[in-house]
mmCIF file of C-alpha atoms and ligand atoms in Angstrom:
data_model
loop_
_atom_site.group_PDB
_atom_site.id
_atom_site.type_symbol
_atom_site.label_atom_id
_atom_site.label_comp_id
_atom_site.label_asym_id
_atom_site.label_seq_id
_atom_site.Cartn_x
_atom_site.Cartn_y
_atom_site.Cartn_z
ATOM 1 C CA MET H 1 137.831 72.375 -14.451
ATOM 2 C CA THR H 2 136.234 73.700 -17.536
ATOM 3 C CA SER H 3 135.685 70.240 -18.917
ATOM 4 C CA ASN H 4 134.280 69.093 -15.522
ATOM 5 C CA ALA H 5 131.789 71.995 -15.423
ATOM 6 C CA GLY H 6 130.723 71.171 -18.972
ATOM 7 C CA ALA H 7 130.192 67.551 -18.051
ATOM 8 C CA ARG H 8 128.050 68.576 -15.028
ATOM 9 C CA ARG H 9 125.951 70.904 -17.160
ATOM 10 C CA PHE H 10 125.459 68.118 -19.656
ATOM 11 C CA ARG H 11 124.376 65.629 -16.918
ATOM 12 C CA ARG H 12 121.842 68.182 -15.429
ATOM 13 C CA GLY H 13 120.361 68.719 -18.873
ATOM 14 C CA TYR H 14 120.165 65.000 -19.442
ATOM 15 C CA ILE H 15 118.333 64.465 -16.105
ATOM 16 C CA ARG H 16 115.842 67.273 -16.920
ATOM 17 C CA VAL H 17 115.046 65.740 -20.321
ATOM 18 C CA LYS H 18 114.698 62.300 -18.714
ATOM 19 C CA LYS H 19 112.236 63.767 -16.102
ATOM 20 C CA ILE H 20 110.141 65.426 -18.792
ATOM 21 C CA PHE H 21 110.151 62.209 -20.822
ATOM 22 C CA LEU H 22 109.111 60.036 -17.841
ATOM 23 C CA THR H 23 106.361 62.478 -16.753
ATOM 24 C CA GLY H 24 105.034 62.469 -20.318
ATOM 25 C CA LEU H 25 105.147 58.688 -20.436
ATOM 26 C CA CYS H 26 103.273 58.408 -17.118
ATOM 27 C CA PHE H 27 100.679 60.851 -18.359
ATOM 28 C CA LEU H 28 100.195 58.852 -21.548
ATOM 29 C CA ILE H 29 99.868 55.552 -19.652
ATOM 30 C CA PHE H 30 97.355 57.113 -17.236
ATOM 31 C CA ALA H 31 95.307 58.701 -20.017
ATOM 32 C CA PHE H 32 95.246 55.442 -21.976
ATOM 33 C CA SER H 33 94.244 53.265 -19.021
ATOM 34 C CA SER H 34 91.462 55.583 -17.795
ATOM 35 C CA CYS H 35 90.163 55.744 -21.334
ATOM 36 C CA GLN H 36 90.141 51.917 -21.423
ATOM 37 C CA GLY H 37 88.264 51.948 -18.115
ATOM 38 C CA LYS H 38 85.591 54.217 -19.499
ATOM 39 C CA ASN H 39 85.030 51.961 -22.472
ATOM 40 C CA ALA H 40 84.659 48.978 -20.181
ATOM 41 C CA ASP H 41 82.132 50.864 -18.020
ATOM 42 C CA SER H 42 79.976 51.871 -20.902
ATOM 43 C CA ALA H 43 79.983 48.305 -22.228
ATOM 44 C CA ASN H 44 78.571 47.023 -18.941
ATOM 45 C CA GLY H 45 76.680 49.960 -17.570
ATOM 46 C CA GLY H 46 75.255 51.325 -20.774
ATOM 47 C CA GLU H 47 74.028 48.154 -22.357
ATOM 48 C CA ALA H 48 73.123 46.324 -19.216
ATOM 49 C CA GLY H 49 71.779 49.233 -17.210
ATOM 50 C CA GLY H 50 68.161 48.240 -17.674
ATOM 51 C CA ASN H 51 67.305 51.333 -19.639
ATOM 52 C CA ALA H 52 69.030 50.463 -22.883
ATOM 53 C CA VAL H 53 67.089 50.666 -26.098
ATOM 54 C CA ASN H 54 67.971 48.803 -29.243
ATOM 55 C CA SER H 55 69.366 50.437 -32.369
ATOM 56 C CA ASP H 56 65.845 51.352 -33.566
ATOM 57 C CA GLY H 57 65.271 53.246 -30.313
ATOM 58 C CA LEU H 58 62.786 50.587 -29.125
ATOM 59 C CA ILE H 59 62.534 49.257 -25.580
ATOM 60 C CA VAL H 60 63.166 45.517 -25.852
ATOM 61 C CA VAL H 61 60.934 43.331 -23.665
ATOM 62 C CA GLY H 62 61.702 39.617 -23.369
ATOM 63 C CA PHE H 63 58.559 37.843 -22.154
ATOM 64 C CA SER H 64 58.763 34.250 -20.949
ATOM 65 C CA GLN H 65 55.195 32.938 -20.991
ATOM 66 C CA VAL H 66 54.096 29.710 -19.255
ATOM 67 C CA GLY H 67 52.408 28.172 -22.299
ATOM 68 C CA ALA H 68 49.049 28.108 -24.050
ATOM 69 C CA GLU H 69 47.282 25.713 -21.691
ATOM 70 C CA SER H 70 44.057 27.620 -21.073
ATOM 71 C CA ASP H 71 41.685 30.366 -22.229
ATOM 72 C CA TRP H 72 43.052 32.503 -19.415
ATOM 73 C CA ARG H 73 46.600 32.071 -20.738
ATOM 74 C CA MET H 74 45.589 32.916 -24.319
ATOM 75 C CA ALA H 75 43.900 36.107 -23.090
ATOM 76 C CA ASN H 76 47.019 36.961 -21.108
ATOM 77 C CA THR H 77 49.290 36.446 -24.143
ATOM 78 C CA LYS H 78 46.970 38.571 -26.302
ATOM 79 C CA SER H 79 47.048 41.358 -23.728
ATOM 80 C CA MET H 80 50.866 41.360 -23.709
ATOM 81 C CA ARG H 81 51.151 41.201 -27.500
ATOM 82 C CA GLU H 82 48.654 44.043 -27.961
ATOM 83 C CA THR H 83 50.481 46.207 -25.434
ATOM 84 C CA PHE H 84 54.110 45.764 -26.459
ATOM 85 C CA THR H 85 53.945 46.832 -30.099
ATOM 86 C CA GLU H 86 56.472 48.710 -32.221
ATOM 87 C CA ALA H 87 53.919 51.486 -32.687
ATOM 88 C CA LYS H 88 54.113 52.062 -28.924
ATOM 89 C CA GLY H 89 57.911 51.947 -28.864
ATOM 90 C CA TYR H 90 58.586 48.319 -27.945
ATOM 91 C CA ARG H 91 60.063 45.208 -29.427
ATOM 92 C CA LEU H 92 58.547 42.119 -27.812
ATOM 93 C CA ILE H 93 60.502 38.878 -27.812
ATOM 94 C CA PHE H 94 57.880 36.280 -26.892
ATOM 95 C CA ARG H 95 58.817 32.751 -25.750
ATOM 96 C CA ASP H 96 56.204 30.061 -25.008
ATOM 97 C CA ALA H 97 57.653 27.568 -22.484
ATOM 98 C CA GLN H 98 55.062 24.847 -23.038
ATOM 99 C CA GLN H 99 54.587 24.608 -19.280
ATOM 100 C CA LYS H 100 58.214 23.601 -18.697
ATOM 101 C CA GLN H 101 60.509 25.467 -16.322
ATOM 102 C CA GLU H 102 63.670 24.430 -18.195
ATOM 103 C CA ASN H 103 62.308 26.194 -21.296
ATOM 104 C CA GLN H 104 61.748 29.347 -19.241
ATOM 105 C CA ILE H 105 65.284 29.234 -17.867
ATOM 106 C CA ALA H 106 66.653 28.853 -21.415
ATOM 107 C CA ALA H 107 64.458 31.771 -22.577
ATOM 108 C CA ILE H 108 65.737 34.030 -19.786
ATOM 109 C CA ARG H 109 69.350 33.139 -20.654
ATOM 110 C CA SER H 110 68.707 34.024 -24.288
ATOM 111 C CA PHE H 111 67.119 37.354 -23.228
ATOM 112 C CA ILE H 112 70.258 38.083 -21.210
ATOM 113 C CA SER H 113 72.558 37.329 -24.136
ATOM 114 C CA GLN H 114 70.387 39.478 -26.408
ATOM 115 C CA LYS H 115 70.726 42.280 -23.827
ATOM 116 C CA VAL H 116 66.993 43.025 -23.654
ATOM 117 C CA THR H 117 65.904 46.116 -21.734
ATOM 118 C CA TYR H 118 63.420 44.297 -19.463
ATOM 119 C CA ILE H 119 62.642 40.657 -18.722
ATOM 120 C CA VAL H 120 59.022 39.796 -17.952
ATOM 121 C CA LEU H 121 58.521 36.373 -16.375
ATOM 122 C CA ALA H 122 55.220 34.510 -15.870
ATOM 123 C CA PRO H 123 56.714 31.638 -13.859
ATOM 124 C CA VAL H 124 55.282 28.133 -14.252
ATOM 125 C CA THR H 125 56.197 27.169 -10.678
ATOM 126 C CA GLU H 126 57.248 29.147 -7.620
ATOM 127 C CA ASP H 127 60.544 27.396 -6.886
ATOM 128 C CA GLY H 128 63.849 27.151 -8.715
ATOM 129 C CA TRP H 129 64.563 30.645 -10.080
ATOM 130 C CA ASP H 130 67.465 31.910 -7.976
ATOM 131 C CA THR H 131 70.349 30.925 -10.266
ATOM 132 C CA VAL H 132 68.967 32.323 -13.502
ATOM 133 C CA LEU H 133 67.574 35.470 -11.889
ATOM 134 C CA LYS H 134 70.990 36.098 -10.339
ATOM 135 C CA GLU H 135 72.401 35.948 -13.868
ATOM 136 C CA ALA H 136 69.849 38.575 -14.977
ATOM 137 C CA LYS H 137 70.687 40.721 -11.966
ATOM 138 C CA ASP H 138 74.424 40.494 -12.673
ATOM 139 C CA ALA H 139 73.726 41.590 -16.245
ATOM 140 C CA GLY H 140 71.798 44.581 -14.837
ATOM 141 C CA ILE H 141 68.488 43.617 -16.484
ATOM 142 C CA PRO H 142 65.359 44.277 -14.389
ATOM 143 C CA VAL H 143 62.945 41.339 -14.023
ATOM 144 C CA ILE H 144 59.203 41.964 -13.697
ATOM 145 C CA VAL H 145 57.290 38.897 -12.437
ATOM 146 C CA VAL H 146 53.700 38.649 -13.589
ATOM 147 C CA ASP H 147 50.669 36.421 -12.810
ATOM 148 C CA ARG H 148 52.171 33.622 -10.664
ATOM 149 C CA MET H 149 54.783 34.384 -8.037
ATOM 150 C CA ILE H 150 58.302 33.105 -7.359
ATOM 151 C CA LYS H 151 59.703 31.941 -4.056
ATOM 152 C CA THR H 152 63.153 33.281 -3.168
ATOM 153 C CA GLN H 153 65.147 34.303 -0.100
ATOM 154 C CA ASP H 154 66.625 37.199 -2.081
ATOM 155 C CA ASN H 155 63.932 39.712 -3.037
ATOM 156 C CA SER H 156 66.465 41.791 -4.941
ATOM 157 C CA LEU H 157 66.377 39.137 -7.701
ATOM 158 C CA TYR H 158 63.176 40.647 -9.115
ATOM 159 C CA THR H 159 62.029 44.237 -9.413
ATOM 160 C CA CYS H 160 58.350 43.693 -8.674
ATOM 161 C CA TRP H 161 55.368 41.366 -9.094
ATOM 162 C CA ILE H 162 51.821 41.915 -10.304
ATOM 163 C CA GLY H 163 49.066 39.299 -10.219
ATOM 164 C CA ALA H 164 46.068 37.910 -8.364
ATOM 165 C CA ASP H 165 45.557 36.904 -4.751
ATOM 166 C CA PHE H 166 44.947 33.192 -5.386
ATOM 167 C CA ARG H 167 44.473 32.345 -1.712
ATOM 168 C CA LYS H 168 41.737 34.972 -1.536
ATOM 169 C CA GLU H 169 40.103 33.513 -4.670
ATOM 170 C CA GLY H 170 39.959 30.128 -2.901
ATOM 171 C CA GLY H 171 38.496 31.840 0.180
ATOM 172 C CA THR H 172 35.789 33.455 -1.975
ATOM 173 C CA ALA H 173 34.779 30.009 -3.287
ATOM 174 C CA VAL H 174 34.754 28.552 0.246
ATOM 175 C CA ALA H 175 32.566 31.416 1.545
ATOM 176 C CA TRP H 176 30.058 30.632 -1.230
ATOM 177 C CA MET H 177 30.126 26.920 -0.315
ATOM 178 C CA GLU H 178 29.519 27.764 3.350
ATOM 179 C CA LYS H 179 26.584 29.971 2.397
ATOM 180 C CA ASN H 180 25.051 27.333 0.128
ATOM 181 C CA PHE H 181 25.791 24.104 1.996
ATOM 182 C CA GLY H 182 26.296 25.167 5.600
ATOM 183 C CA THR H 183 29.374 24.348 7.606
ATOM 184 C CA ASP H 184 28.601 21.022 9.263
ATOM 185 C CA ARG H 185 26.625 19.221 6.610
ATOM 186 C CA ARG H 186 28.436 16.206 5.162
ATOM 187 C CA LEU H 187 29.982 17.384 1.932
ATOM 188 C CA ILE H 188 31.964 15.112 -0.390
ATOM 189 C CA ILE H 189 34.401 17.141 -2.451
ATOM 190 C CA ALA H 190 36.446 16.168 -5.506
ATOM 191 C CA HIS H 191 39.349 18.519 -6.002
ATOM 192 C CA LEU H 192 40.806 19.092 -9.469
ATOM 193 C CA GLN H 193 44.087 20.914 -8.985
ATOM 194 C CA GLY H 194 46.020 23.047 -11.444
ATOM 195 C CA SER H 195 49.730 22.611 -12.273
ATOM 196 C CA LEU H 196 51.337 21.526 -9.024
ATOM 197 C CA GLY H 197 53.738 24.050 -7.537
ATOM 198 C CA SER H 198 52.227 27.042 -9.376
ATOM 199 C CA SER H 199 50.957 29.950 -7.275
ATOM 200 C CA ALA H 200 47.458 29.617 -8.767
ATOM 201 C CA GLN H 201 47.300 25.982 -7.617
ATOM 202 C CA ILE H 202 48.926 26.632 -4.237
ATOM 203 C CA GLY H 203 46.662 29.572 -3.354
ATOM 204 C CA ARG H 204 43.387 28.029 -4.535
ATOM 205 C CA THR H 205 44.255 24.767 -2.761
ATOM 206 C CA GLU H 206 45.150 26.601 0.465
ATOM 207 C CA GLY H 207 41.847 28.459 0.303
ATOM 208 C CA LEU H 208 39.913 25.180 0.094
ATOM 209 C CA GLN H 209 42.067 23.533 2.755
ATOM 210 C CA ALA H 210 41.267 26.348 5.192
ATOM 211 C CA GLY H 211 37.544 25.628 4.604
ATOM 212 C CA ILE H 212 38.053 21.915 5.201
ATOM 213 C CA ASP H 213 40.022 22.491 8.384
ATOM 214 C CA LYS H 214 37.241 24.718 9.670
ATOM 215 C CA ASN H 215 34.103 22.816 8.614
ATOM 216 C CA ILE H 216 33.859 19.403 10.179
ATOM 217 C CA GLY H 217 31.388 17.923 7.694
ATOM 218 C CA TRP H 218 33.523 18.639 4.631
ATOM 219 C CA ARG H 219 35.791 15.967 3.212
ATOM 220 C CA VAL H 220 38.000 15.841 0.148
ATOM 221 C CA ALA H 221 37.412 12.349 -1.231
ATOM 222 C CA VAL H 222 39.837 12.723 -4.095
ATOM 223 C CA ARG H 223 42.445 15.239 -5.177
ATOM 224 C CA ASP H 224 44.347 15.122 -8.460
ATOM 225 C CA SER H 225 46.014 17.525 -10.894
ATOM 226 C CA GLY H 226 44.607 18.246 -14.338
ATOM 227 C CA ASP H 227 47.494 20.650 -15.108
ATOM 228 C CA PHE H 228 45.022 23.456 -15.962
ATOM 229 C CA THR H 229 44.116 21.815 -19.302
ATOM 230 C CA GLN H 230 40.789 20.617 -20.674
ATOM 231 C CA VAL H 231 42.226 17.279 -21.849
ATOM 232 C CA LYS H 232 43.692 16.366 -18.469
ATOM 233 C CA GLY H 233 40.661 17.753 -16.626
ATOM 234 C CA LYS H 234 38.547 15.317 -18.624
ATOM 235 C CA GLU H 235 40.874 12.351 -17.996
ATOM 236 C CA VAL H 236 41.026 12.930 -14.250
ATOM 237 C CA THR H 237 37.254 13.382 -13.991
ATOM 238 C CA GLU H 238 36.631 10.165 -15.960
ATOM 239 C CA ARG H 239 38.704 8.286 -13.362
ATOM 240 C CA ILE H 240 36.915 9.996 -10.461
ATOM 241 C CA LEU H 241 33.450 9.181 -11.845
ATOM 242 C CA LYS H 242 34.366 5.497 -12.107
ATOM 243 C CA GLN H 243 35.580 5.414 -8.501
ATOM 244 C CA TYR H 244 32.890 7.402 -6.666
ATOM 245 C CA GLU H 245 29.122 7.240 -6.567
ATOM 246 C CA ARG H 246 28.579 10.534 -4.909
ATOM 247 C CA ILE H 247 30.357 13.838 -5.407
ATOM 248 C CA ASP H 248 28.657 16.896 -3.910
ATOM 249 C CA VAL H 249 31.166 19.501 -5.084
ATOM 250 C CA LEU H 250 33.737 19.450 -7.847
ATOM 251 C CA TYR H 251 36.213 22.169 -6.880
ATOM 252 C CA CYS H 252 37.984 22.801 -10.132
ATOM 253 C CA GLU H 253 40.947 25.190 -10.184
ATOM 254 C CA ASN H 254 40.260 26.646 -13.646
ATOM 255 C CA ASP H 255 37.637 26.910 -16.394
ATOM 256 C CA ASN H 256 39.372 24.659 -18.901
ATOM 257 C CA MET H 257 39.557 21.738 -16.479
ATOM 258 C CA ALA H 258 35.873 22.392 -15.717
ATOM 259 C CA PHE H 259 35.093 22.112 -19.454
ATOM 260 C CA GLY H 260 36.947 18.765 -19.497
ATOM 261 C CA ALA H 261 35.051 17.629 -16.394
ATOM 262 C CA ILE H 262 31.742 18.612 -18.030
ATOM 263 C CA GLU H 263 32.640 16.536 -21.111
ATOM 264 C CA ALA H 264 33.406 13.537 -18.893
ATOM 265 C CA MET H 265 30.166 14.001 -16.922
ATOM 266 C CA ASP H 266 28.070 14.317 -20.070
ATOM 267 C CA ALA H 267 29.612 11.105 -21.446
ATOM 268 C CA ALA H 268 28.939 9.294 -18.156
ATOM 269 C CA ARG H 269 25.378 10.736 -17.913
ATOM 270 C CA TRP H 270 26.315 12.253 -14.582
ATOM 271 C CA THR H 271 24.210 15.233 -13.531
ATOM 272 C CA TYR H 272 25.840 18.496 -12.481
ATOM 273 C CA GLY H 273 25.332 22.262 -12.285
ATOM 274 C CA VAL H 274 22.279 24.090 -10.950
ATOM 275 C CA ASN H 275 19.917 21.188 -11.710
ATOM 276 C CA GLY H 276 22.293 18.304 -11.023
ATOM 277 C CA ALA H 277 23.828 16.210 -8.272
ATOM 278 C CA THR H 278 27.317 17.732 -8.436
ATOM 279 C CA THR H 279 27.947 21.417 -7.891
ATOM 280 C CA ILE H 280 30.793 22.738 -10.026
ATOM 281 C CA ILE H 281 33.024 25.538 -8.777
ATOM 282 C CA SER H 282 35.533 27.033 -11.171
ATOM 283 C CA PHE H 283 38.128 29.804 -11.401
ATOM 284 C CA ASP H 284 39.102 32.322 -14.093
ATOM 285 C CA ALA H 285 35.615 33.422 -15.284
ATOM 286 C CA THR H 286 36.754 33.705 -18.872
ATOM 287 C CA ARG H 287 34.099 34.405 -21.501
ATOM 288 C CA ALA H 288 33.594 30.672 -22.207
ATOM 289 C CA GLY H 289 33.559 30.015 -18.462
ATOM 290 C CA LEU H 290 30.870 32.642 -17.951
ATOM 291 C CA GLU H 291 28.800 31.194 -20.822
ATOM 292 C CA ALA H 292 28.880 27.836 -18.992
ATOM 293 C CA THR H 293 27.903 29.662 -15.786
ATOM 294 C CA LEU H 294 24.963 31.400 -17.488
ATOM 295 C CA GLU H 295 23.848 28.000 -18.832
ATOM 296 C CA GLY H 296 23.876 26.700 -15.246
ATOM 297 C CA LYS H 297 26.619 24.136 -15.885
ATOM 298 C CA ILE H 298 29.131 25.852 -13.600
ATOM 299 C CA ASN H 299 27.495 26.932 -10.326
ATOM 300 C CA TYR H 300 30.048 29.479 -9.189
ATOM 301 C CA ASN H 301 32.941 31.038 -11.054
ATOM 302 C CA VAL H 302 35.635 33.121 -9.336
ATOM 303 C CA GLU H 303 37.242 35.699 -11.589
ATOM 304 C CA CYS H 304 40.970 35.865 -12.276
ATOM 305 C CA ASN H 305 41.915 38.798 -14.462
ATOM 306 C CA PRO H 306 44.473 38.047 -17.234
ATOM 307 C CA LEU H 307 44.809 41.548 -18.697
ATOM 308 C CA HIS H 308 48.295 42.230 -17.385
ATOM 309 C CA GLY H 309 49.772 43.851 -20.521
ATOM 310 C CA PRO H 310 48.827 47.468 -19.643
ATOM 311 C CA ARG H 311 49.791 46.871 -16.004
ATOM 312 C CA VAL H 312 53.275 45.687 -16.937
ATOM 313 C CA GLU H 313 53.593 48.617 -19.324
ATOM 314 C CA GLU H 314 52.741 51.039 -16.533
ATOM 315 C CA ILE H 315 55.522 49.484 -14.421
ATOM 316 C CA ILE H 316 57.999 49.919 -17.299
ATOM 317 C CA ARG H 317 56.877 53.539 -17.814
ATOM 318 C CA GLN H 318 57.475 54.208 -14.111
ATOM 319 C CA MET H 319 60.956 52.710 -14.311
ATOM 320 C CA GLU H 320 61.780 54.672 -17.456
ATOM 321 C CA ARG H 321 60.894 57.819 -15.475
ATOM 322 C CA GLY H 322 63.321 56.655 -12.782
ATOM 323 C CA GLU H 323 60.552 55.806 -10.286
ATOM 324 C CA ILE H 324 60.492 52.661 -8.178
ATOM 325 C CA PRO H 325 57.327 50.575 -8.743
ATOM 326 C CA SER H 326 55.493 48.908 -5.834
ATOM 327 C CA LYS H 327 57.125 45.585 -5.016
ATOM 328 C CA LEU H 328 53.807 43.658 -4.979
ATOM 329 C CA ALA H 329 50.493 44.617 -6.579
ATOM 330 C CA TYR H 330 47.252 42.626 -6.442
ATOM 331 C CA VAL H 331 44.476 42.905 -8.998
ATOM 332 C CA ASP H 332 40.849 43.337 -7.829
ATOM 333 C CA GLU H 333 38.500 40.490 -8.720
ATOM 334 C CA ILE H 334 34.849 39.476 -8.371
ATOM 335 C CA ALA H 335 32.850 36.206 -8.713
ATOM 336 C CA PHE H 336 29.745 35.056 -10.583
ATOM 337 C CA ASP H 337 26.885 32.877 -9.337
ATOM 338 C CA ALA H 338 24.866 30.909 -11.927
ATOM 339 C CA LYS H 339 21.698 32.103 -10.177
ATOM 340 C CA THR H 340 22.434 35.777 -10.637
ATOM 341 C CA ILE H 341 24.718 36.141 -13.676
ATOM 342 C CA THR H 342 23.253 37.998 -16.665
ATOM 343 C CA ARG H 343 24.014 38.192 -20.390
ATOM 344 C CA ALA H 344 25.227 41.759 -19.775
ATOM 345 C CA ASP H 345 27.981 40.394 -17.483
ATOM 346 C CA ILE H 346 29.313 38.328 -20.373
ATOM 347 C CA ASP H 347 28.959 41.134 -22.901
ATOM 348 C CA ALA H 348 31.031 43.362 -20.627
ATOM 349 C CA ARG H 349 33.896 40.842 -20.742
ATOM 350 C CA SER H 350 36.773 41.685 -23.033
ATOM 351 C CA TYR H 351 38.397 38.240 -22.735
HETATM 352 O O1 GYE L 1 43.938 30.258 -13.625
HETATM 353 C C1 GYE L 1 44.843 29.077 -15.457
HETATM 354 C C2 GYE L 1 46.128 29.242 -16.158
HETATM 355 O O2 GYE L 1 48.219 31.394 -13.392
HETATM 356 C C3 GYE L 1 46.185 32.509 -13.024
HETATM 357 O O3 GYE L 1 47.021 29.643 -15.143
HETATM 358 C C4 GYE L 1 46.958 31.614 -13.889
HETATM 359 C C5 GYE L 1 46.299 30.279 -14.141
HETATM 360 C C6 GYE L 1 44.874 30.305 -14.631
HETATM 361 O O4 GYE L 1 46.520 28.205 -16.895
HETATM 362 O O5 GYE L 1 43.767 28.991 -16.311
#
């Protein structure tokens, strides 16, 4: 009996020790795994949360720029570079895509792997961004689209957009043409388009097309892309001047292509501008564009404002404060007529 009671006591003690040991083990496993979980969260959430700063305490902005194809673009790059400086608390990683979408996609992927705080994208074309922007979204990096727009079914792929109303710019040019030429007079138009598939081209072309659809006398004799550059604008115009004897309006989708067209016209002794046979309409109204307008070479120049740096910074400031910026924001713009522009208008230009 005695030995049986001793054995029972021993077994009860053994079970108690085993219970304590197992509870302790469970506790240790639980503590270890939840601790692991926390580390994993902070690796994703902390670094990819969109508000991370780098080790110097700077906000890192990866900016994928279209290229350096025009005066407008150079002014836009300058505005971004002057805004996102270390003195103001930023580190800017600038990538020039040389007008190629594949370079922009590669730039965005490198921004993601560098874990930048914000991605700023000036897209070359509207289509083809879903895959890479999904990658940015999955990494938790906000994407601010600037200047041209993107086309996507999923609006959550970008935080917001800021830029110009290109369709309205085209409409402004058409209203001026209607005022100066009337709506049913026969009007032969040559149309120099920007980079095909870019919002600036699409909107300015749609604006003109609406005028053509409405005004029976107007006809586009020729339409070709000069890719927003002076060199291509010149080449295309040279071809047009060889093919056509009469062009009433050259509708040129930016200043640099207009400069190229002017070179071609000068070489061909073709008259243009306020005293010539061909009226030139241009877009951007950069300083050089306004000089050409004041000289009477460009008849009408519709402004497109490139100073987006401070606007993008304001969006980032809002987000840093935890506010949600407006999804779409349009910049106000005006236009200049060669007959009324003054030197003071040009002096007031900062780009
Ligand atoms: O008009 C042109 C530039 O997207 C608004 O791109 C911009 C356009 C601008 O190359 O000059």
